[in-house]
Amino acid sequence: MRKFISRAAALLLAGVMTAAVAGCGKNSGSEAKDTAKKWTELDQTQITEAMGLGWNLGNQLEASSGGLPSETCWGNPEITKELIDTIKAQGFKTVRIPVSYLDMIGDGPDYKIDTDWLDRVQEVVDYVVDNDMFAIVNMHGDGYYTVDHSWLLCAEDDDKQTEIKDKYGKVWTQIADRFKDYDQHLIFESMNEEFNNDYGKPDEKAYDNINAYNQIFVDSVRATGSNNEKRWLLLPGWNTNIEYTANDEYNFKIPTDNGCKADGKRIMISVHYYDPFNFTIDENKTAKTQWGKYAVKNYDNWGQEDYVDSQMALLNEKFVSQGYPVVIGEFGAQDKTEKFADYNEFRRYWSEYLIKAAKKNGVVCVYWDNGYNGNKGFGIINRFDYTITQPDLIAGMMRAINSTDDYEIPSPAGYTEVRKSAKAS
């Protein structure tokens, strides 16, 4: 997620910033830590089932100020093991850990990552994998045109791309080398919402660069050896948009994976889901507060249950059926109870419907949590005291992921009649 994060962060912070590497460097001996664990090979079906439902540690290790990453500079507290324990206790099996590097990367030609920063990333990863959960680690804000000192910019001229691609490969080589002995619980994701900052159709040349980045990522990770030769790798297309990734009209290319030593494919596809925007994110006059077949007013005429079904079926047809797991690395709807008291019931229904449809099509879902609770927030847990702020939302999501049979999703409380104009789902 990009500009929607910064808006919520600005509301949360009110100008409060902290030291750029607060909480870092505590695990100074981590580089020497014995991380070798017995590898358990998981095929497509097994990894999808094992990952279950995921949760994003958003607005933390990808947060930055003036180009310098800091886990607390957007108003969240230091990440703790207790936070991850609490998330696991709610039933989540996967934690996505967005990470920005930015000015934590030194100058060329080596582009060395700051050791304390990489130590802290590893410490947080350990909170997850030592808890028998899956960790997805990505490169997050480095490719945003809206972030200070970003550099992984797909629309830059060819003379810039040579340097960008060299830097990208060397940075991922360092990350992959640090974690190469970790077991199957660790998944690398190449980048996040990478595009030219134009929300129109993809630019072909910029998309070619994204495809090239993904190929460099795969080759760099595999070349570090050890468990990285068989690790699952997660790759996005244009802005993690489903249509621009799965539709043959566009330019997404799955990289070759000649360095993979596993028996079968070990590439995953990354997309995000925030449709319809007016319901999930929009805060303006066009914002919608009801969704789905039970909505009676202020709802969109598109993006309803039938659209969810079609998008999940597209992902299944294009990727899942071909042996490539799909991960919706971010989904969510921000709190709009300030506008409409019953919003969170429709928010729960939307989330539950998406997860149920995704599961039916072999797609993994990872909820976006930015740590901000209340109006305009995506938070489901208070990261300061570990209280659960959205128990009904979590209950609905867990019902969808854990159900072994088809079931009728409960309607939003107080809304039991199906709208006559609702399309069949």
CSV table of C-alpha atoms in Angstrom, one decimal:
chain,number,residue,atom,x,y,z
A,1,MET,CA,0.0,0.0,0.0
A,2,ARG,CA,1.3,3.5,-0.7
A,3,LYS,CA,-0.4,6.9,-0.5
A,4,PHE,CA,-3.2,5.5,1.7
A,5,ILE,CA,-0.6,4.6,4.3
A,6,SER,CA,0.9,8.1,4.4
A,7,ARG,CA,-2.5,9.7,4.8
A,8,ALA,CA,-3.3,7.5,7.8
A,9,ALA,CA,0.2,8.0,9.2
A,10,ALA,CA,-0.1,11.7,9.0
A,11,LEU,CA,-3.3,11.6,11.0
A,12,LEU,CA,-1.7,9.3,13.6
A,13,LEU,CA,1.6,11.1,14.0
A,14,ALA,CA,0.7,14.8,14.1
A,15,GLY,CA,4.3,15.5,13.5
A,16,VAL,CA,5.8,13.0,16.0
A,17,MET,CA,9.0,11.5,14.7
A,18,THR,CA,11.6,9.4,16.4
A,19,ALA,CA,15.3,8.5,15.9
A,20,ALA,CA,15.7,6.9,12.5
A,21,VAL,CA,17.0,3.5,13.7
A,22,ALA,CA,15.1,3.3,17.0
A,23,GLY,CA,15.0,-0.2,18.2
A,24,CYS,CA,17.7,-1.4,15.8
A,25,GLY,CA,20.9,-3.2,16.5
A,26,LYS,CA,19.7,-5.3,19.4
A,27,ASN,CA,20.6,-8.5,17.7
A,28,SER,CA,24.2,-7.7,16.9
A,29,GLY,CA,25.2,-11.3,17.1
A,30,SER,CA,22.4,-12.4,14.7
A,31,GLU,CA,24.8,-12.8,11.7
A,32,ALA,CA,26.5,-15.6,13.5
A,33,LYS,CA,23.3,-17.2,14.8
A,34,ASP,CA,22.9,-20.8,13.8
A,35,THR,CA,19.8,-20.6,11.6
A,36,ALA,CA,20.1,-24.0,10.0
A,37,LYS,CA,16.8,-25.9,10.4
A,38,LYS,CA,15.6,-29.1,8.8
A,39,TRP,CA,13.9,-28.2,5.5
A,40,THR,CA,10.4,-29.6,4.9
A,41,GLU,CA,9.5,-29.6,1.3
A,42,LEU,CA,6.0,-28.2,0.6
A,43,ASP,CA,4.4,-28.3,-2.8
A,44,GLN,CA,1.8,-25.9,-4.2
A,45,THR,CA,-1.1,-27.4,-2.3
A,46,GLN,CA,0.8,-27.9,0.9
A,47,ILE,CA,2.2,-24.4,1.1
A,48,THR,CA,-1.2,-22.8,0.3
A,49,GLU,CA,-2.9,-24.7,3.1
A,50,ALA,CA,-0.1,-24.2,5.5
A,51,MET,CA,0.0,-20.4,5.0
A,52,GLY,CA,-3.6,-20.2,6.0
A,53,LEU,CA,-4.7,-16.6,6.6
A,54,GLY,CA,-2.0,-13.9,6.9
A,55,TRP,CA,-1.5,-10.5,8.6
A,56,ASN,CA,0.6,-7.6,7.6
A,57,LEU,CA,3.1,-5.9,10.0
A,58,GLY,CA,2.4,-2.7,8.1
A,59,ASN,CA,3.8,0.8,8.7
A,60,GLN,CA,6.8,-0.5,10.6
A,61,LEU,CA,9.9,-1.7,8.9
A,62,GLU,CA,8.9,0.0,5.7
A,63,ALA,CA,8.3,3.3,7.5
A,64,SER,CA,10.8,6.0,6.7
A,65,SER,CA,11.6,9.7,7.2
A,66,GLY,CA,13.7,11.6,4.7
A,67,GLY,CA,14.8,8.4,3.1
A,68,LEU,CA,15.9,6.7,6.3
A,69,PRO,CA,13.9,3.7,7.5
A,70,SER,CA,12.7,3.5,11.1
A,71,GLU,CA,10.2,1.1,12.6
A,72,THR,CA,8.7,3.7,14.9
A,73,CYS,CA,8.8,6.9,12.8
A,74,TRP,CA,5.1,6.6,11.6
A,75,GLY,CA,3.8,6.3,15.2
A,76,ASN,CA,3.8,2.6,15.8
A,77,PRO,CA,5.7,1.2,18.8
A,78,GLU,CA,8.8,-1.1,18.6
A,79,ILE,CA,7.9,-4.5,17.3
A,80,THR,CA,7.9,-7.2,20.0
A,81,LYS,CA,7.6,-11.0,20.1
A,82,GLU,CA,4.5,-10.5,22.2
A,83,LEU,CA,2.8,-8.8,19.3
A,84,ILE,CA,3.5,-11.7,17.0
A,85,ASP,CA,2.4,-14.2,19.7
A,86,THR,CA,-0.9,-12.3,19.9
A,87,ILE,CA,-1.4,-12.4,16.2
A,88,LYS,CA,-0.8,-16.1,16.2
A,89,ALA,CA,-3.2,-16.6,19.0
A,90,GLN,CA,-5.9,-15.1,16.8
A,91,GLY,CA,-5.4,-17.8,14.2
A,92,PHE,CA,-3.1,-16.1,11.7
A,93,LYS,CA,-0.5,-18.4,10.3
A,94,THR,CA,1.5,-16.0,8.1
A,95,VAL,CA,3.0,-12.6,8.7
A,96,ARG,CA,4.0,-10.4,5.8
A,97,ILE,CA,6.9,-8.1,6.9
A,98,PRO,CA,7.2,-5.1,4.6
A,99,VAL,CA,10.8,-3.7,4.6
A,100,SER,CA,12.3,-0.5,3.1
A,101,TYR,CA,16.1,-0.2,2.7
A,102,LEU,CA,16.5,3.2,1.0
A,103,ASP,CA,19.4,5.1,2.7
A,104,MET,CA,20.3,2.0,4.7
A,105,ILE,CA,22.0,1.0,1.5
A,106,GLY,CA,25.5,2.3,1.0
A,107,ASP,CA,27.1,3.6,-2.1
A,108,GLY,CA,28.1,1.5,-5.1
A,109,PRO,CA,29.7,-0.5,-6.3
A,110,ASP,CA,29.0,-2.8,-3.3
A,111,TYR,CA,25.7,-1.2,-2.1
A,112,LYS,CA,26.2,-2.7,1.4
A,113,ILE,CA,23.1,-2.8,3.6
A,114,ASP,CA,23.6,-1.3,7.1
A,115,THR,CA,24.3,-4.2,9.4
A,116,ASP,CA,22.2,-3.0,12.3
A,117,TRP,CA,19.2,-2.6,10.0
A,118,LEU,CA,19.5,-6.1,8.6
A,119,ASP,CA,20.0,-7.4,12.1
A,120,ARG,CA,16.7,-5.9,13.1
A,121,VAL,CA,14.9,-7.3,10.1
A,122,GLN,CA,16.3,-10.7,11.0
A,123,GLU,CA,15.2,-10.3,14.6
A,124,VAL,CA,11.6,-9.6,13.5
A,125,VAL,CA,11.7,-12.5,11.1
A,126,ASP,CA,12.8,-14.7,14.0
A,127,TYR,CA,9.8,-13.7,16.0
A,128,VAL,CA,7.7,-15.2,13.2
A,129,VAL,CA,9.5,-18.3,12.0
A,130,ASP,CA,10.5,-19.4,15.6
A,131,ASN,CA,6.8,-19.3,16.3
A,132,ASP,CA,6.1,-21.8,13.5
A,133,MET,CA,4.5,-19.2,11.3
A,134,PHE,CA,5.4,-18.2,7.7
A,135,ALA,CA,7.2,-14.9,7.2
A,136,ILE,CA,7.0,-13.0,3.9
A,137,VAL,CA,9.9,-10.5,3.6
A,138,ASN,CA,9.8,-8.0,0.8
A,139,MET,CA,11.5,-4.8,-0.5
A,140,HIS,CA,8.7,-2.3,0.0
A,141,GLY,CA,9.2,1.5,-0.3
A,142,ASP,CA,12.3,1.4,-2.4
A,143,GLY,CA,10.2,1.4,-5.6
A,144,TYR,CA,7.8,4.2,-4.8
A,145,TYR,CA,7.9,7.4,-6.7
A,146,THR,CA,6.2,9.0,-3.7
A,147,VAL,CA,8.9,8.0,-1.1
A,148,ASP,CA,12.1,10.1,-0.5
A,149,HIS,CA,15.3,8.6,-1.9
A,150,SER,CA,13.5,5.7,-3.6
A,151,TRP,CA,15.6,4.2,-6.4
A,152,LEU,CA,13.9,1.0,-7.8
A,153,LEU,CA,12.1,3.1,-10.3
A,154,CYS,CA,10.8,1.3,-13.4
A,155,ALA,CA,10.1,4.3,-15.6
A,156,GLU,CA,13.6,5.8,-15.4
A,157,ASP,CA,15.7,6.0,-18.7
A,158,ASP,CA,17.8,3.2,-19.9
A,159,ASP,CA,21.0,4.8,-18.7
A,160,LYS,CA,19.6,4.8,-15.2
A,161,GLN,CA,18.4,1.2,-15.4
A,162,THR,CA,21.8,-0.3,-15.7
A,163,GLU,CA,22.7,1.1,-12.2
A,164,ILE,CA,19.3,0.3,-10.8
A,165,LYS,CA,19.5,-3.3,-11.9
A,166,ASP,CA,23.0,-3.8,-10.6
A,167,LYS,CA,22.1,-2.3,-7.2
A,168,TYR,CA,18.9,-4.4,-7.0
A,169,GLY,CA,20.7,-7.6,-7.6
A,170,LYS,CA,23.4,-6.8,-5.1
A,171,VAL,CA,21.0,-5.8,-2.4
A,172,TRP,CA,18.9,-8.9,-2.8
A,173,THR,CA,22.0,-11.0,-2.8
A,174,GLN,CA,22.9,-9.7,0.7
A,175,ILE,CA,19.4,-10.2,2.0
A,176,ALA,CA,19.2,-13.7,0.6
A,177,ASP,CA,22.6,-14.6,1.9
A,178,ARG,CA,21.7,-13.6,5.4
A,179,PHE,CA,18.7,-15.9,5.4
A,180,LYS,CA,19.8,-18.7,3.1
A,181,ASP,CA,19.8,-21.4,5.9
A,182,TYR,CA,16.2,-20.5,7.1
A,183,ASP,CA,13.7,-23.3,6.5
A,184,GLN,CA,10.5,-23.3,4.4
A,185,HIS,CA,8.7,-20.8,6.7
A,186,LEU,CA,10.5,-17.9,5.1
A,187,ILE,CA,9.3,-16.6,1.7
A,188,PHE,CA,11.0,-13.7,-0.2
A,189,GLU,CA,8.9,-11.2,-2.1
A,190,SER,CA,10.8,-9.2,-4.8
A,191,MET,CA,9.1,-5.8,-4.4
A,192,ASN,CA,5.8,-4.1,-3.7
A,193,GLU,CA,3.3,-2.1,-5.9
A,194,GLU,CA,6.0,-1.4,-8.5
A,195,PHE,CA,4.8,0.8,-11.3
A,196,ASN,CA,5.4,4.3,-12.8
A,197,ASN,CA,2.9,6.1,-10.5
A,198,ASP,CA,0.4,6.4,-13.3
A,199,TYR,CA,-2.8,4.6,-12.5
A,200,GLY,CA,-3.7,4.2,-16.1
A,201,LYS,CA,-2.8,1.1,-18.2
A,202,PRO,CA,0.7,-0.2,-17.9
A,203,ASP,CA,3.6,1.4,-19.8
A,204,GLU,CA,5.2,-1.4,-21.9
A,205,LYS,CA,8.8,-0.2,-21.4
A,206,ALA,CA,8.4,0.3,-17.7
A,207,TYR,CA,6.7,-3.2,-17.4
A,208,ASP,CA,9.7,-4.7,-19.2
A,209,ASN,CA,11.8,-3.3,-16.4
A,210,ILE,CA,9.6,-4.8,-13.8
A,211,ASN,CA,9.9,-8.2,-15.5
A,212,ALA,CA,13.7,-7.7,-15.6
A,213,TYR,CA,13.7,-6.9,-11.8
A,214,ASN,CA,11.8,-10.1,-11.1
A,215,GLN,CA,14.3,-12.1,-13.1
A,216,ILE,CA,17.2,-10.5,-11.4
A,217,PHE,CA,15.6,-11.2,-8.0
A,218,VAL,CA,15.1,-14.9,-8.8
A,219,ASP,CA,18.6,-15.4,-10.1
A,220,SER,CA,20.2,-13.5,-7.2
A,221,VAL,CA,18.3,-15.4,-4.5
A,222,ARG,CA,19.0,-18.8,-6.1
A,223,ALA,CA,22.7,-18.1,-6.6
A,224,THR,CA,23.2,-17.7,-2.8
A,225,GLY,CA,22.7,-21.5,-2.4
A,226,SER,CA,21.6,-23.5,0.6
A,227,ASN,CA,17.8,-23.5,1.2
A,228,ASN,CA,17.5,-20.5,-1.2
A,229,GLU,CA,17.8,-23.0,-4.1
A,230,LYS,CA,14.4,-24.4,-3.2
A,231,ARG,CA,12.7,-21.5,-1.4
A,232,TRP,CA,9.3,-20.2,-2.5
A,233,LEU,CA,9.7,-16.8,-4.2
A,234,LEU,CA,6.8,-14.3,-4.5
A,235,LEU,CA,6.6,-12.0,-7.5
A,236,PRO,CA,4.3,-9.1,-8.4
A,237,GLY,CA,3.2,-7.7,-11.7
A,238,TRP,CA,2.3,-4.1,-12.5
A,239,ASN,CA,1.3,-2.4,-9.2
A,240,THR,CA,0.1,-5.9,-7.9
A,241,ASN,CA,-3.0,-5.3,-10.0
A,242,ILE,CA,-4.9,-8.5,-10.8
A,243,GLU,CA,-6.0,-7.4,-14.2
A,244,TYR,CA,-2.6,-6.1,-15.3
A,245,THR,CA,-0.9,-9.2,-13.9
A,246,ALA,CA,-3.3,-12.0,-15.1
A,247,ASN,CA,-4.8,-10.6,-18.3
A,248,ASP,CA,-2.9,-11.7,-21.4
A,249,GLU,CA,-3.4,-8.3,-22.9
A,250,TYR,CA,-0.6,-7.0,-20.7
A,251,ASN,CA,3.0,-7.8,-20.3
A,252,PHE,CA,3.6,-9.8,-17.1
A,253,LYS,CA,6.2,-12.5,-17.6
A,254,ILE,CA,7.0,-15.2,-15.1
A,255,PRO,CA,10.8,-15.5,-14.8
A,256,THR,CA,12.7,-18.6,-15.7
A,257,ASP,CA,13.9,-20.4,-12.6
A,258,ASN,CA,16.8,-22.4,-13.7
A,259,GLY,CA,18.5,-22.2,-10.3
A,260,CYS,CA,15.7,-23.9,-8.5
A,261,LYS,CA,16.6,-27.3,-7.1
A,262,ALA,CA,13.2,-28.3,-5.9
A,263,ASP,CA,11.0,-30.9,-7.6
A,264,GLY,CA,8.5,-28.6,-9.2
A,265,LYS,CA,7.8,-24.9,-9.5
A,266,ARG,CA,8.7,-22.6,-6.6
A,267,ILE,CA,7.4,-19.3,-7.9
A,268,MET,CA,4.3,-17.6,-6.4
A,269,ILE,CA,2.4,-14.6,-7.8
A,270,SER,CA,1.7,-11.5,-5.7
A,271,VAL,CA,-1.4,-9.3,-6.1
A,272,HIS,CA,-3.4,-7.0,-3.9
A,273,TYR,CA,-7.1,-6.5,-3.5
A,274,TYR,CA,-8.8,-3.2,-2.5
A,275,ASP,CA,-11.9,-3.3,-4.7
A,276,PRO,CA,-14.2,-1.4,-4.9
A,277,PHE,CA,-11.9,1.5,-3.9
A,278,ASN,CA,-14.9,3.7,-2.9
A,279,PHE,CA,-15.9,1.2,-0.3
A,280,THR,CA,-12.5,0.0,1.0
A,281,ILE,CA,-10.4,3.2,1.1
A,282,ASP,CA,-12.1,6.4,-0.3
A,283,GLU,CA,-12.7,9.0,2.4
A,284,ASN,CA,-14.3,11.7,0.2
A,285,LYS,CA,-17.8,12.5,-1.0
A,286,THR,CA,-17.7,9.5,-3.3
A,287,ALA,CA,-17.0,7.1,-0.4
A,288,LYS,CA,-19.4,4.2,-0.1
A,289,THR,CA,-20.3,2.6,3.2
A,290,GLN,CA,-22.2,-0.5,2.2
A,291,TRP,CA,-21.2,-3.5,0.1
A,292,GLY,CA,-22.7,-6.6,-1.3
A,293,LYS,CA,-26.2,-8.1,-1.9
A,294,TYR,CA,-27.5,-6.9,1.5
A,295,ALA,CA,-26.6,-3.2,0.8
A,296,VAL,CA,-29.7,-0.9,0.6
A,297,LYS,CA,-28.0,2.5,0.1
A,298,ASN,CA,-24.7,4.1,-0.7
A,299,TYR,CA,-23.1,1.2,-2.4
A,300,ASP,CA,-21.2,0.8,-5.7
A,301,ASN,CA,-22.8,-0.8,-8.8
A,302,TRP,CA,-19.6,-2.7,-9.5
A,303,GLY,CA,-17.1,-4.7,-7.5
A,304,GLN,CA,-19.7,-6.8,-5.7
A,305,GLU,CA,-19.8,-10.5,-5.0
A,306,ASP,CA,-19.9,-11.5,-8.7
A,307,TYR,CA,-16.8,-9.4,-9.3
A,308,VAL,CA,-14.9,-11.0,-6.4
A,309,ASP,CA,-15.8,-14.4,-7.8
A,310,SER,CA,-14.6,-13.5,-11.3
A,311,GLN,CA,-11.3,-12.1,-10.1
A,312,MET,CA,-10.5,-15.1,-8.0
A,313,ALA,CA,-11.5,-17.4,-10.9
A,314,LEU,CA,-9.1,-15.4,-13.2
A,315,LEU,CA,-6.2,-15.9,-10.8
A,316,ASN,CA,-7.0,-19.6,-10.5
A,317,GLU,CA,-7.2,-20.1,-14.3
A,318,LYS,CA,-4.1,-18.1,-15.1
A,319,PHE,CA,-1.7,-19.1,-12.3
A,320,VAL,CA,-3.0,-21.6,-9.7
A,321,SER,CA,-4.1,-24.2,-12.2
A,322,GLN,CA,-0.6,-23.9,-13.8
A,323,GLY,CA,1.2,-24.7,-10.6
A,324,TYR,CA,1.8,-21.1,-9.3
A,325,PRO,CA,0.3,-20.3,-5.9
A,326,VAL,CA,-1.2,-16.8,-5.7
A,327,VAL,CA,-0.9,-14.6,-2.6
A,328,ILE,CA,-3.1,-11.6,-2.1
A,329,GLY,CA,-0.4,-9.9,-0.1
A,330,GLU,CA,-2.7,-7.0,0.9
A,331,PHE,CA,-6.4,-6.7,1.3
A,332,GLY,CA,-8.6,-4.7,3.7
A,333,ALA,CA,-11.1,-1.9,4.2
A,334,GLN,CA,-10.4,1.0,6.5
A,335,ASP,CA,-12.7,1.9,9.4
A,336,LYS,CA,-15.5,4.3,8.3
A,337,THR,CA,-17.7,4.1,11.4
A,338,GLU,CA,-17.4,7.8,11.7
A,339,LYS,CA,-19.5,8.1,8.5
A,340,PHE,CA,-21.7,5.1,9.1
A,341,ALA,CA,-22.2,3.2,12.4
A,342,ASP,CA,-22.8,-0.1,10.7
A,343,TYR,CA,-19.8,0.1,8.4
A,344,ASN,CA,-17.8,-2.5,10.2
A,345,GLU,CA,-20.5,-5.2,9.7
A,346,PHE,CA,-20.3,-4.6,5.9
A,347,ARG,CA,-16.5,-4.5,6.2
A,348,ARG,CA,-16.6,-7.9,7.9
A,349,TYR,CA,-18.9,-9.3,5.2
A,350,TRP,CA,-16.7,-8.0,2.4
A,351,SER,CA,-13.5,-9.5,4.0
A,352,GLU,CA,-15.2,-12.8,4.8
A,353,TYR,CA,-16.6,-13.1,1.2
A,354,LEU,CA,-13.2,-12.4,-0.3
A,355,ILE,CA,-11.4,-14.9,1.8
A,356,LYS,CA,-14.0,-17.6,1.2
A,357,ALA,CA,-13.8,-17.0,-2.6
A,358,ALA,CA,-10.0,-16.9,-2.5
A,359,LYS,CA,-9.8,-20.1,-0.6
A,360,LYS,CA,-12.1,-21.9,-3.1
A,361,ASN,CA,-9.7,-20.9,-5.9
A,362,GLY,CA,-6.4,-21.8,-4.1
A,363,VAL,CA,-5.5,-18.2,-3.3
A,364,VAL,CA,-3.8,-17.1,0.0
A,365,CYS,CA,-5.0,-13.8,1.6
A,366,VAL,CA,-2.9,-11.5,3.9
A,367,TYR,CA,-4.8,-8.8,5.7
A,368,TRP,CA,-3.4,-5.3,5.6
A,369,ASP,CA,-2.9,-3.8,9.1
A,370,ASN,CA,-1.2,-0.4,9.4
A,371,GLY,CA,-1.3,-0.3,13.2
A,372,TYR,CA,-3.8,2.5,13.2
A,373,ASN,CA,-7.1,1.8,15.0
A,374,GLY,CA,-10.2,3.8,14.8
A,375,ASN,CA,-11.5,6.1,12.0
A,376,LYS,CA,-9.6,5.6,8.7
A,377,GLY,CA,-7.5,2.9,10.2
A,378,PHE,CA,-6.9,-0.7,9.1
A,379,GLY,CA,-5.8,-1.9,12.6
A,380,ILE,CA,-7.3,-5.0,14.2
A,381,ILE,CA,-4.9,-5.0,17.2
A,382,ASN,CA,-3.6,-2.2,19.4
A,383,ARG,CA,0.2,-2.6,19.1
A,384,PHE,CA,0.8,-0.8,22.3
A,385,ASP,CA,-1.1,-3.0,24.7
A,386,TYR,CA,-2.0,-6.0,22.4
A,387,THR,CA,-5.8,-5.7,22.8
A,388,ILE,CA,-7.9,-6.9,19.9
A,389,THR,CA,-9.8,-3.9,18.5
A,390,GLN,CA,-11.8,-5.7,15.8
A,391,PRO,CA,-12.9,-9.1,17.2
A,392,ASP,CA,-15.9,-9.5,14.9
A,393,LEU,CA,-13.8,-8.8,11.8
A,394,ILE,CA,-11.2,-11.4,12.9
A,395,ALA,CA,-14.0,-13.9,13.7
A,396,GLY,CA,-15.5,-13.6,10.2
A,397,MET,CA,-12.1,-13.9,8.5
A,398,MET,CA,-11.3,-17.0,10.5
A,399,ARG,CA,-14.7,-18.5,9.8
A,400,ALA,CA,-13.9,-18.2,6.1
A,401,ILE,CA,-10.4,-19.7,6.2
A,402,ASN,CA,-11.2,-22.5,8.6
A,403,SER,CA,-14.5,-23.7,7.2
A,404,THR,CA,-14.2,-27.1,5.6
A,405,ASP,CA,-17.6,-27.0,3.8
A,406,ASP,CA,-19.5,-24.4,1.8
A,407,TYR,CA,-21.6,-22.2,4.1
A,408,GLU,CA,-23.7,-19.1,3.9
A,409,ILE,CA,-21.8,-16.0,5.1
A,410,PRO,CA,-23.8,-14.3,7.8
A,411,SER,CA,-25.3,-11.0,6.6
A,412,PRO,CA,-24.3,-7.7,8.1
A,413,ALA,CA,-26.1,-7.5,11.4
A,414,GLY,CA,-29.5,-5.9,10.9
A,415,TYR,CA,-29.5,-6.4,7.2
A,416,THR,CA,-31.1,-9.7,6.2
A,417,GLU,CA,-32.9,-9.0,3.0
A,418,VAL,CA,-31.1,-9.6,-0.3
A,419,ARG,CA,-31.4,-6.6,-2.6
A,420,LYS,CA,-33.6,-7.4,-5.7
A,421,SER,CA,-31.0,-5.8,-8.0
A,422,ALA,CA,-28.1,-7.8,-6.6
A,423,LYS,CA,-26.4,-10.0,-9.1
A,424,ALA,CA,-26.2,-13.7,-8.4
A,425,SER,CA,-23.0,-14.8,-6.8
